[in-house]
CSV table of C-alpha atoms and ligand atoms in Angstrom, one decimal:
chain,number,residue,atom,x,y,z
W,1,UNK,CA,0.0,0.0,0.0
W,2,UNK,CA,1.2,3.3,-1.0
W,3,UNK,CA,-1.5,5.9,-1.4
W,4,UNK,CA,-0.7,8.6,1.3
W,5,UNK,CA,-2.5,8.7,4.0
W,6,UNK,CA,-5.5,10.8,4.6
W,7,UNK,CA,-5.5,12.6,8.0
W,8,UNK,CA,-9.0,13.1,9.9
W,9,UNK,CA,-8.0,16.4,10.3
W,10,UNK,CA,-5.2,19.0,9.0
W,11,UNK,CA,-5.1,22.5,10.4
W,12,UNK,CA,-3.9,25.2,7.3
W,13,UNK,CA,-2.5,28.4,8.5
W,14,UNK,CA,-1.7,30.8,5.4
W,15,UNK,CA,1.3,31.9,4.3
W,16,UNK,CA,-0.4,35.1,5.2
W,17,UNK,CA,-1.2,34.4,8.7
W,18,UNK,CA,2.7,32.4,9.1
W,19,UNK,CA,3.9,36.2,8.1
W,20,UNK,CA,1.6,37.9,10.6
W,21,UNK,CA,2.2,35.9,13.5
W,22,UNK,CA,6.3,36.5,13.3
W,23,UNK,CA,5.7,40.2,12.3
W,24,UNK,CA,3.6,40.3,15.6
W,25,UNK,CA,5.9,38.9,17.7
W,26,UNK,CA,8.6,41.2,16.2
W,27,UNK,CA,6.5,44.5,17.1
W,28,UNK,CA,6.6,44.6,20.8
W,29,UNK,CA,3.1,44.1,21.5
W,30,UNK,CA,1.7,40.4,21.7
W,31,UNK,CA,-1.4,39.9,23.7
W,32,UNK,CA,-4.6,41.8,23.9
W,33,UNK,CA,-4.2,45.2,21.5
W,34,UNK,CA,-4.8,46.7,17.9
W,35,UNK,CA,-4.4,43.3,16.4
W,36,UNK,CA,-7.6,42.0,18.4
W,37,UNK,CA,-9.9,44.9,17.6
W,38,UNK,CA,-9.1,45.2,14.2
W,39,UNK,CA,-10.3,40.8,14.4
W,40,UNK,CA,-13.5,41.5,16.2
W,41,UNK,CA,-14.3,44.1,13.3
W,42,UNK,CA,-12.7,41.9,11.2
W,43,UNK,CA,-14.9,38.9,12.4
W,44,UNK,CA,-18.0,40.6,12.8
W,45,UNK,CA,-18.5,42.4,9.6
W,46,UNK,CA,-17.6,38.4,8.3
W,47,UNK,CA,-20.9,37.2,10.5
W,48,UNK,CA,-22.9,40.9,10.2
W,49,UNK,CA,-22.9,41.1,13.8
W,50,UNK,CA,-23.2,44.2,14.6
W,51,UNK,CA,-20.8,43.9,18.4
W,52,UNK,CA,-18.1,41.2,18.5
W,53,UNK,CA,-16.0,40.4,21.8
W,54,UNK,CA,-13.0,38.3,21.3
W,55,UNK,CA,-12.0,35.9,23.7
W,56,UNK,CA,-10.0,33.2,24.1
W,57,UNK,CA,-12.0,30.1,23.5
W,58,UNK,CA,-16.0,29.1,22.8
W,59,UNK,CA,-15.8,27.4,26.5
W,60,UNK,CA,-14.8,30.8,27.7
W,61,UNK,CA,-17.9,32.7,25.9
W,62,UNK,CA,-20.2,30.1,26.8
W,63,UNK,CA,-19.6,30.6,30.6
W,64,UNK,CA,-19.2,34.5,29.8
W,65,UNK,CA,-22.6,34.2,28.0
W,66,UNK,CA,-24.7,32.8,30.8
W,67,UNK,CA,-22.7,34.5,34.0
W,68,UNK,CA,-24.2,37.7,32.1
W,69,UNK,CA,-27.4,36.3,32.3
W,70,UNK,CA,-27.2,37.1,36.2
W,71,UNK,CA,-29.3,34.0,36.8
W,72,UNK,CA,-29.5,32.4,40.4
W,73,UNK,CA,-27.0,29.6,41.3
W,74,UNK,CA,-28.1,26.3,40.0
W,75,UNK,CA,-31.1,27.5,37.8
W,76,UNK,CA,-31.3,24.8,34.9
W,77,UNK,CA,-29.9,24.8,31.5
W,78,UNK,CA,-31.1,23.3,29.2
W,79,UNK,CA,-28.5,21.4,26.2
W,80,UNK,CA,-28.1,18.5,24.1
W,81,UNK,CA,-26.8,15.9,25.2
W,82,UNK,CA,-25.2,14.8,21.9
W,83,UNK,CA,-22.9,17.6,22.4
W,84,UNK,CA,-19.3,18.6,23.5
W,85,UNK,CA,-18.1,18.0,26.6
W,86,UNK,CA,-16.8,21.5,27.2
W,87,UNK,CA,-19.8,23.3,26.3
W,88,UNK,CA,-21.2,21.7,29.5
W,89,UNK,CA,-18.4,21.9,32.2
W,90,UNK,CA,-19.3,25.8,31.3
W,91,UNK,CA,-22.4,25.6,32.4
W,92,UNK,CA,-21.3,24.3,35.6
W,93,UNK,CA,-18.7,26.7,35.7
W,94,UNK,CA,-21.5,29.4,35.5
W,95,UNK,CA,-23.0,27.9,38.4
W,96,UNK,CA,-25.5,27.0,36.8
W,97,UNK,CA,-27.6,23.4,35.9
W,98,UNK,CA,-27.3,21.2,33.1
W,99,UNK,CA,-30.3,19.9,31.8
W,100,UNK,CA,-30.0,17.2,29.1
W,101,UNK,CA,-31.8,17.1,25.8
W,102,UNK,CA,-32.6,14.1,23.9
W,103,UNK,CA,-31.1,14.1,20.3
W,104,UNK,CA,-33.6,14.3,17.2
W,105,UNK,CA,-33.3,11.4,15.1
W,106,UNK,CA,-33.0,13.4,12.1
W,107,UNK,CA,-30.9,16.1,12.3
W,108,UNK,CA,-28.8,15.3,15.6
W,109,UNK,CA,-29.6,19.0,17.0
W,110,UNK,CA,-32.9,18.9,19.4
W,111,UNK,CA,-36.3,19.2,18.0
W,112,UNK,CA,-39.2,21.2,19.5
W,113,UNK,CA,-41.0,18.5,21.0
W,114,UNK,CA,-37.2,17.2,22.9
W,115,UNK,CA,-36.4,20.7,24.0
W,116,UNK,CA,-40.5,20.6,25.6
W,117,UNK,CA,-40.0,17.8,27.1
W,118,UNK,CA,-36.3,18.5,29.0
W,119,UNK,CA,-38.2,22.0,29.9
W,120,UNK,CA,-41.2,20.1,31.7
W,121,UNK,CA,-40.0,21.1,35.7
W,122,UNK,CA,-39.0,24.4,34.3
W,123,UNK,CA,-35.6,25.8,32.3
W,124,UNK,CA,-33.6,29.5,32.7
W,125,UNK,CA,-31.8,29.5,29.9
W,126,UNK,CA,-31.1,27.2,27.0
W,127,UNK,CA,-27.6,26.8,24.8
W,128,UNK,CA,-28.5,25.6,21.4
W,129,UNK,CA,-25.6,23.7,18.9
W,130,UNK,CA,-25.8,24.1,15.5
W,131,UNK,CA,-24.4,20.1,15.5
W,132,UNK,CA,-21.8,19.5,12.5
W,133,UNK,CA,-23.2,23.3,10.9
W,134,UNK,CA,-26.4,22.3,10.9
W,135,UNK,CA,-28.5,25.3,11.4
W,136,UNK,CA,-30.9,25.0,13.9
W,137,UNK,CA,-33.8,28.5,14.9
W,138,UNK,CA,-33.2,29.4,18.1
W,139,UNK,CA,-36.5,31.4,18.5
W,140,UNK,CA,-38.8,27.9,17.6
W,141,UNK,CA,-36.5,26.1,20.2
W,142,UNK,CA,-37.1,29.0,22.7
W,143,UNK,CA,-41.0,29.4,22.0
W,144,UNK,CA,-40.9,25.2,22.5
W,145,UNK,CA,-38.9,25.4,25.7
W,146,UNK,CA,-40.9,28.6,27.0
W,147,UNK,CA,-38.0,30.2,27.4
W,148,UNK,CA,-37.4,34.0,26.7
W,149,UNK,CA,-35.5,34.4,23.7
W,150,UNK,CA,-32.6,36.9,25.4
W,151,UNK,CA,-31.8,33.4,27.8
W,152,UNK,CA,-30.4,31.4,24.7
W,153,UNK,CA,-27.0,31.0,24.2
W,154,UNK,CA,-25.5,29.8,20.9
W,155,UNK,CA,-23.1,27.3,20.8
W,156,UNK,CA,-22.0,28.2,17.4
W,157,UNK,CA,-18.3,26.2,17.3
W,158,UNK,CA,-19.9,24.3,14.2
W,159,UNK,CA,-22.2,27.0,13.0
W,160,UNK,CA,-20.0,29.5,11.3
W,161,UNK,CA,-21.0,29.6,7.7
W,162,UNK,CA,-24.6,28.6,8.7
W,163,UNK,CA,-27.8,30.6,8.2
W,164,UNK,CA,-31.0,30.4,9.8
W,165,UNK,CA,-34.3,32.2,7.9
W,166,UNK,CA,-31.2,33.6,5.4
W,167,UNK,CA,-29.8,35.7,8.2
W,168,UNK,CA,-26.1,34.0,9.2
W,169,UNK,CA,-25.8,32.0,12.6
W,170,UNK,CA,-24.4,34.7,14.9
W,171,UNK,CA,-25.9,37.8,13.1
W,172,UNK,CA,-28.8,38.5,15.1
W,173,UNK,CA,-28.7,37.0,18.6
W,174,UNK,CA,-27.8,38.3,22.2
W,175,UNK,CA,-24.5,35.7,22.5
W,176,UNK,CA,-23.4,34.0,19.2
W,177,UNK,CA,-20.1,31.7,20.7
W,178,UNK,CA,-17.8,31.1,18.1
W,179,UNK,CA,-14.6,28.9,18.1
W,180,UNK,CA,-11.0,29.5,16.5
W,181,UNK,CA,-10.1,25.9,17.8
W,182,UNK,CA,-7.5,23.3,15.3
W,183,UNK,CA,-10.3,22.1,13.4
W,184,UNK,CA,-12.5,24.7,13.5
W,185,UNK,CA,-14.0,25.6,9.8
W,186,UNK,CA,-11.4,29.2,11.1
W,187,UNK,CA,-8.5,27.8,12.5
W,188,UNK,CA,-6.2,30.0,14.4
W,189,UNK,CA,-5.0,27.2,16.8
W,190,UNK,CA,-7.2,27.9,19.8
W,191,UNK,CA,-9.1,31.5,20.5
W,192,UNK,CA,-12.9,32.3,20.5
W,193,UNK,CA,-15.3,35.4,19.9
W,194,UNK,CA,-19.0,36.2,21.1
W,195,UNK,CA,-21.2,38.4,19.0
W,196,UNK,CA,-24.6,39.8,20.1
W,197,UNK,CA,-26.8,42.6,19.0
W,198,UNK,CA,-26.6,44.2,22.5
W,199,UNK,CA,-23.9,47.2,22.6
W,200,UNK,CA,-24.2,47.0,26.2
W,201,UNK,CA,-23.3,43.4,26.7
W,202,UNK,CA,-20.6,43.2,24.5
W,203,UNK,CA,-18.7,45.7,27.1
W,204,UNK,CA,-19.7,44.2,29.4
W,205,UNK,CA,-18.1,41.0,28.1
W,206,UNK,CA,-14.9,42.7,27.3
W,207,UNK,CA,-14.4,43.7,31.1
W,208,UNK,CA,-15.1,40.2,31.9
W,209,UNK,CA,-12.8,38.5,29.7
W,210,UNK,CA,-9.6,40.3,31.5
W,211,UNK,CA,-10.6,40.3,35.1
W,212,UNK,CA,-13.5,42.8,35.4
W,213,UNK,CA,-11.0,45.4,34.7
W,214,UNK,CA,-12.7,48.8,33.4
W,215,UNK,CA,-12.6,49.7,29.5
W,216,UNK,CA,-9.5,49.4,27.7
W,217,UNK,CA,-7.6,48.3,31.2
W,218,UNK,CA,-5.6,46.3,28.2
W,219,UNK,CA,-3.7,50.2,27.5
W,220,UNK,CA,-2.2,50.7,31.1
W,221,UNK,CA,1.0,49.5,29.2
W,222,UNK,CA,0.8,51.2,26.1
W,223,UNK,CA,2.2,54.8,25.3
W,224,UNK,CA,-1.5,56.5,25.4
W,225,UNK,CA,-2.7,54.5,28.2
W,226,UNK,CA,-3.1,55.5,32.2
W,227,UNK,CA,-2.4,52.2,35.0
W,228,UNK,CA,-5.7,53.7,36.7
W,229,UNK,CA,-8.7,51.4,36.2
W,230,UNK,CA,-11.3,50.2,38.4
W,231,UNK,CA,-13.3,46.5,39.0
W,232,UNK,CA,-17.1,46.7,39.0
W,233,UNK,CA,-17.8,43.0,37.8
W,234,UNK,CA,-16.7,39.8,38.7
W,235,UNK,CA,-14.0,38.9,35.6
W,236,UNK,CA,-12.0,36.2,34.0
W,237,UNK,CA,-8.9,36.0,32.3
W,238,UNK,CA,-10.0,34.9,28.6
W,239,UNK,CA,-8.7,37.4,26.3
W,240,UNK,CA,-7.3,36.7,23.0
W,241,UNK,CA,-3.9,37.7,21.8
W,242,UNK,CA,-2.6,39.9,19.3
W,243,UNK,CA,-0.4,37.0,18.2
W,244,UNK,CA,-4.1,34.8,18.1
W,245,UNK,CA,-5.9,37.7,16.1
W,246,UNK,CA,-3.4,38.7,13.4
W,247,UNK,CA,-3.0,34.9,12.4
W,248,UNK,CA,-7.4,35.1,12.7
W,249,UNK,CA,-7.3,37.8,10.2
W,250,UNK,CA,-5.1,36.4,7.4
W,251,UNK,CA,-7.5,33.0,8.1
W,252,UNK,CA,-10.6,35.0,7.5
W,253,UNK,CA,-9.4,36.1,3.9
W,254,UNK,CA,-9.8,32.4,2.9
W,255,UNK,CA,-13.1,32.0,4.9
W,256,UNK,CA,-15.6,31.8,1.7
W,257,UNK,CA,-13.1,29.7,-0.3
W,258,UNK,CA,-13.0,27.3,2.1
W,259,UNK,CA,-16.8,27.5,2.8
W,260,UNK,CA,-17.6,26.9,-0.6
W,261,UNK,CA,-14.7,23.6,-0.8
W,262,UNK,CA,-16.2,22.1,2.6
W,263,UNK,CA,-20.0,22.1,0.5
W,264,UNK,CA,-18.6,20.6,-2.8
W,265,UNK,CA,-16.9,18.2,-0.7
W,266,UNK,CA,-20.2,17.0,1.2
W,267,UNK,CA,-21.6,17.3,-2.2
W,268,UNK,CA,-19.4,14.7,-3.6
W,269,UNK,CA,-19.3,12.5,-0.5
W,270,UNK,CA,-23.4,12.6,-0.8
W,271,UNK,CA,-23.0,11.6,-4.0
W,272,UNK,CA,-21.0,8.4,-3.8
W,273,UNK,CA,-22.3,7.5,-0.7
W,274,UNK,CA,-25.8,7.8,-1.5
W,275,UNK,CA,-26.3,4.3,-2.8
W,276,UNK,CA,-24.1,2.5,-0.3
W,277,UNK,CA,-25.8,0.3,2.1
W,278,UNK,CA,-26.6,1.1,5.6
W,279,UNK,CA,-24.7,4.2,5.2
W,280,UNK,CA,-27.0,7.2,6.5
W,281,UNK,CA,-25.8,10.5,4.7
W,282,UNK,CA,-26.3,13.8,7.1
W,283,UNK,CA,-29.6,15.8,6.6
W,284,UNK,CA,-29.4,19.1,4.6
W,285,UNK,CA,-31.5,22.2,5.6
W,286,UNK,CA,-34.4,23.1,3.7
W,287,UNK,CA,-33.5,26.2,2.7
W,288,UNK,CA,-30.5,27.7,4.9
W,289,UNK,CA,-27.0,27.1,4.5
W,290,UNK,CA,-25.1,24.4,5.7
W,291,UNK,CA,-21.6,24.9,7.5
W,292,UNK,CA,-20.4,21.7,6.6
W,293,UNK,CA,-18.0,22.0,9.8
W,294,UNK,CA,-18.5,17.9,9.9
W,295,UNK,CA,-19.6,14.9,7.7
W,296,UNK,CA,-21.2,12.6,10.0
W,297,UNK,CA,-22.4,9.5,8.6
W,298,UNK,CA,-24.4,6.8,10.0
W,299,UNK,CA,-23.4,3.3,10.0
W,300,UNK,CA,-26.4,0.7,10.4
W,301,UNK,CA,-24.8,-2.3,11.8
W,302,UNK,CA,-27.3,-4.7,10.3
W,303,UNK,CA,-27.5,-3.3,6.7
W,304,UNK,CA,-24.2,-2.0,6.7
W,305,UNK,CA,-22.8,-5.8,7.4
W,306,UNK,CA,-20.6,-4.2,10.2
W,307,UNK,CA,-20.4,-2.1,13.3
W,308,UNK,CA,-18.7,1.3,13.4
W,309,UNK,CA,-16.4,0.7,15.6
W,310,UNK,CA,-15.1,-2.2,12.7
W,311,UNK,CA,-16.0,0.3,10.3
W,312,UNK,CA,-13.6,3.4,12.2
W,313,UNK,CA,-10.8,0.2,12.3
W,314,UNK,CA,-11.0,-0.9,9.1
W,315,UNK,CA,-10.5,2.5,7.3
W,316,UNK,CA,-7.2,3.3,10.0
W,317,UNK,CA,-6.1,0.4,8.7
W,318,UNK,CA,-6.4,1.8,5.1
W,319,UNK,CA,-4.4,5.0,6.2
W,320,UNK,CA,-8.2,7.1,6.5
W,321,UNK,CA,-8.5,9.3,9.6
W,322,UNK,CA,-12.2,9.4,11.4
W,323,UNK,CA,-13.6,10.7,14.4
W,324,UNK,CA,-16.7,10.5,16.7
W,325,UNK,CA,-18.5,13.5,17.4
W,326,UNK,CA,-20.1,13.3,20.1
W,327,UNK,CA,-20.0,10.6,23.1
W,328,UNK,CA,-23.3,12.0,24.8
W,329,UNK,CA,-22.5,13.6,27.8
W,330,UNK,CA,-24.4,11.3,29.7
W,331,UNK,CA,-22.8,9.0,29.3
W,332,UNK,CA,-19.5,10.3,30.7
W,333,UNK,CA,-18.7,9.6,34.4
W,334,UNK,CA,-18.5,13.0,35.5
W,335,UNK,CA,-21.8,14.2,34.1
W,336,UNK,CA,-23.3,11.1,35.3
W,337,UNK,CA,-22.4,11.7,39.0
W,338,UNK,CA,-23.3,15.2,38.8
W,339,UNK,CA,-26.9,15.1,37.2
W,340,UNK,CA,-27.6,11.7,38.8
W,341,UNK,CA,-28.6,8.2,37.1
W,342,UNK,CA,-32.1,8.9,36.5
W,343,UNK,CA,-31.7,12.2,34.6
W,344,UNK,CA,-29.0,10.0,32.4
W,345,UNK,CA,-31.1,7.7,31.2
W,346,UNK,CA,-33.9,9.1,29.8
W,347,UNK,CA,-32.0,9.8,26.4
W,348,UNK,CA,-32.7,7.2,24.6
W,349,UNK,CA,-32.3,8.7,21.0
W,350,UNK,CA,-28.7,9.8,21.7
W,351,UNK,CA,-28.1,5.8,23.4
W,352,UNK,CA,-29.3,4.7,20.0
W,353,UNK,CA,-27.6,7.2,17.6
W,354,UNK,CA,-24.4,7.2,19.1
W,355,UNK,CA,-22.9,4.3,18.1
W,356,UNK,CA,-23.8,4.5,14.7
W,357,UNK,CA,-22.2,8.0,14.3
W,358,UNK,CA,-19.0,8.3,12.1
W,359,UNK,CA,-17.1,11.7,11.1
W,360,UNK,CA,-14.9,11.3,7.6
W,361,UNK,CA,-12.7,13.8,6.5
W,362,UNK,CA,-13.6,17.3,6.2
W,363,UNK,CA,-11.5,20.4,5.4
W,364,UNK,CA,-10.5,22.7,2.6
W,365,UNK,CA,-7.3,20.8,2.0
W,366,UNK,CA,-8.7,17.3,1.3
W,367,UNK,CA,-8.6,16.7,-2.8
W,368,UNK,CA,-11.1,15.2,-4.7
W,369,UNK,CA,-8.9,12.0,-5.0
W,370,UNK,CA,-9.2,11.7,-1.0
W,371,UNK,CA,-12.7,11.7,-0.8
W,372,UNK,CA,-12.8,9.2,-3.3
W,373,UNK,CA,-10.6,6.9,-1.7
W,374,UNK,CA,-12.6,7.5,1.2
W,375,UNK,CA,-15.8,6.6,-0.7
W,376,UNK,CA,-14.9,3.8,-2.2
W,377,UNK,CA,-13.0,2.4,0.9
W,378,UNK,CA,-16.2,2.6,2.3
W,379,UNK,CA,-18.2,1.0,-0.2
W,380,UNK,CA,-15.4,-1.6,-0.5
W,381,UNK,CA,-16.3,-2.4,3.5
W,382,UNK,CA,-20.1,-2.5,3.1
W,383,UNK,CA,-19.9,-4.5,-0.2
W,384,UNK,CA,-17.5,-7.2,1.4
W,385,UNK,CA,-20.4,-8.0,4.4
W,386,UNK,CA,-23.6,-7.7,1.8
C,401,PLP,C1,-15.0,22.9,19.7
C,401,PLP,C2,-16.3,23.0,20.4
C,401,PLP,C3,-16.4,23.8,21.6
C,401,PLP,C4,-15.3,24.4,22.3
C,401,PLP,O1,-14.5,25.3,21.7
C,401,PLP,P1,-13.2,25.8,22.3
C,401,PLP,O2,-12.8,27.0,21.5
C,401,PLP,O3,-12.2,24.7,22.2
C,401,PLP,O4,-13.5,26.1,23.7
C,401,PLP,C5,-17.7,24.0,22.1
C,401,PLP,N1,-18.7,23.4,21.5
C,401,PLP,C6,-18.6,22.6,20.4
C,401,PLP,C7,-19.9,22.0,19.8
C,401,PLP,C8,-17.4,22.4,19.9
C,401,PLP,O5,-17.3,21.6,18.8
């Protein structure tokens, strides 16, 4: 065997942003400063949001997100289970409840009637995850949950690129949470950004991402800066660097190129895959676009001939990268012992799903030639066991 191996995942980092990130660390100034304003305008004019704070990762806004909220300690939370772990260590970290939502069959986000039912002995605040950038309406979920629509967070680490009723994920809600992460569809290594249509909660925000330090606290070192500053707010420390930012800048240039290659991708995936047996392709949105941030497939044990663990084997063995996204999170000790045994299993649709779920390879870089190998490794695996 000597076709080269296709990698689950490989992060790309321009030329551009290689340049930026040594002629930041050449200027003198490399955390929080003109490089990270100029992102969150940068950013934001990308997404149309019209405020954008930049932080250092989506776990970080999350939590920011929710503290803001000013709920009580331990209101509940509601969020999908089928989701990532971190999104829901920061709703403890808020203080605050998880409250685990079943999985909908079809679209692996939570459907109307799942979001109901987890909101049945009442629900704060809900975080919603656009699951592989698939774009789901926060205002159905929130009418569903009887929720107020200000109280939903958006986990949007898959989302960007997504739109929802035409407008993009993150243009028109009170806390979009974005990711910068590796494998993020904008890779800058690790860094985050929360937009929101509310002026005064982005400053809040970016008082709470360095400590609760007043406004521009970042310019007590700078030539036209003062050390005075005062604390109002409880804060964190989850600012982004300037090193982070100018490297997020030079990404964002490529952003629609890549956009566009993660949908013909999924296109030509769905079209090989279409008529391979027991392979489930992912749903596509009626009308709104898809951020293709994953391509989850399902394998169906029976029809398929073969289970996905076998499957996930099998294709390492042929030099092809996969991934699960997501072990549900109730299924992981920690979440277990902290929501208790009877909250965990009441999920059956995520127990079901889960093992048949299967991420192939998905980013700007992979060539048409890998994602047919990929296809037709798969079929090869499927046809073997018919
Ligand atoms: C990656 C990811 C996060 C966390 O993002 P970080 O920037 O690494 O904190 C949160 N939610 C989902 C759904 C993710 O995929």
């Amino acid at each position: 065997m000597t076709a080269p191996r296709v990698p689950f995942c490989r992060t790309e980092i321009t030329p551009g942003a290689q340049q930026a990130a040594v002629r930041v660390l050449a200027s003198g100034w490399v955390t929080t400063g003109a490089e990270s304003f100029a992102f969150e305008q940068e950013f934001g004019a990308w997404v149309q949001a019209p405020y954008t704070v930049a932080v250092s990762s989506c776990t970080a806004a999350i939590e920011m997100a929710l503290t803001a909220l000013g709920l009580p300690p331990g209101a509940p939370v509601l969020t999908p289970t089928l989701t990532f772990c971190g999104a829901v260590q920061a709703i403890v970290h808020a203080g605050l409840r998880p409250v685990l939502v079943d999985t909908d069959e079809a679209t692996l986000t939570v459907s109307a009637e799942g979001v109901a039912k987890a909101a049945r002995n009442g629900a704060a605040a809900m975080v919603i995850q656009h699951m592989a950038g698939y774009p789901v309406d926060s205002v159905e979920l929130a009418a569903a949950a009887g929720i107020p629509e200000g109280n939903v967070v958006e986990d949007a680490a898959h989302g960007l690129g997504a739109t929802v009723g035409g407008q993009p994920v993150g243009s028109i809600c009170r806390a979009g949470c974005f990711s910068f992460y590796a494998t993020k569809n904008l890779p800058i290594g690790e860094g985050g950004a929360i937009t929101t249509t509310d002026g005064g909660l982005a400053e809040r925000w970016r008082r709470m991402r360095l400590h609760g330090m007043s406004g521009d606290s970042w310019r007590r070192y700078h030539r036209s800066g003062t050390w005075r500053y005062t604390v109002e707010d409880a804060g964190m420390k989850a600012n982004l660097t300037d090193l982070q930012a100018a490297i997020g800048r030079e990404q964002l240039h490529r952003l629609r190129t890549w956009q566009r290659r993660r949908t013909a991708i999924a296109a030509r995936y769905d079209a090989q895959l279409g008529s391979v047996r027991g392979l489930g392709l992912p749903p596509r949105p009626a009308a709104d676009m898809h951020a293709w941030h994953l391509y989850i497939v399902r394998i169906h044990r029976r029809a398929f001939g073969m289970d996905r663990d076998m499957v996930s084997e099998r294709l390492a063995e042929a030099g092809i990268g996969t991934s699960v996204h997501f072990i549900p999170v109730h299924q992981l000790p920690y979440f277990r012992n902290l929501l208790g045994w009877d909250a965990c299993s009441e999920l059956p649709a995520a127990d079901q799903i889960f093992p048949q779920l299967l991420s192939l390879p998905l980013y700007p870089g992979l060539s048409d030639s890998d994602v047919d190998r990929v296809c037709e490794a798969l079929a090869g695996l499927a046809a073997r066991t018919a």
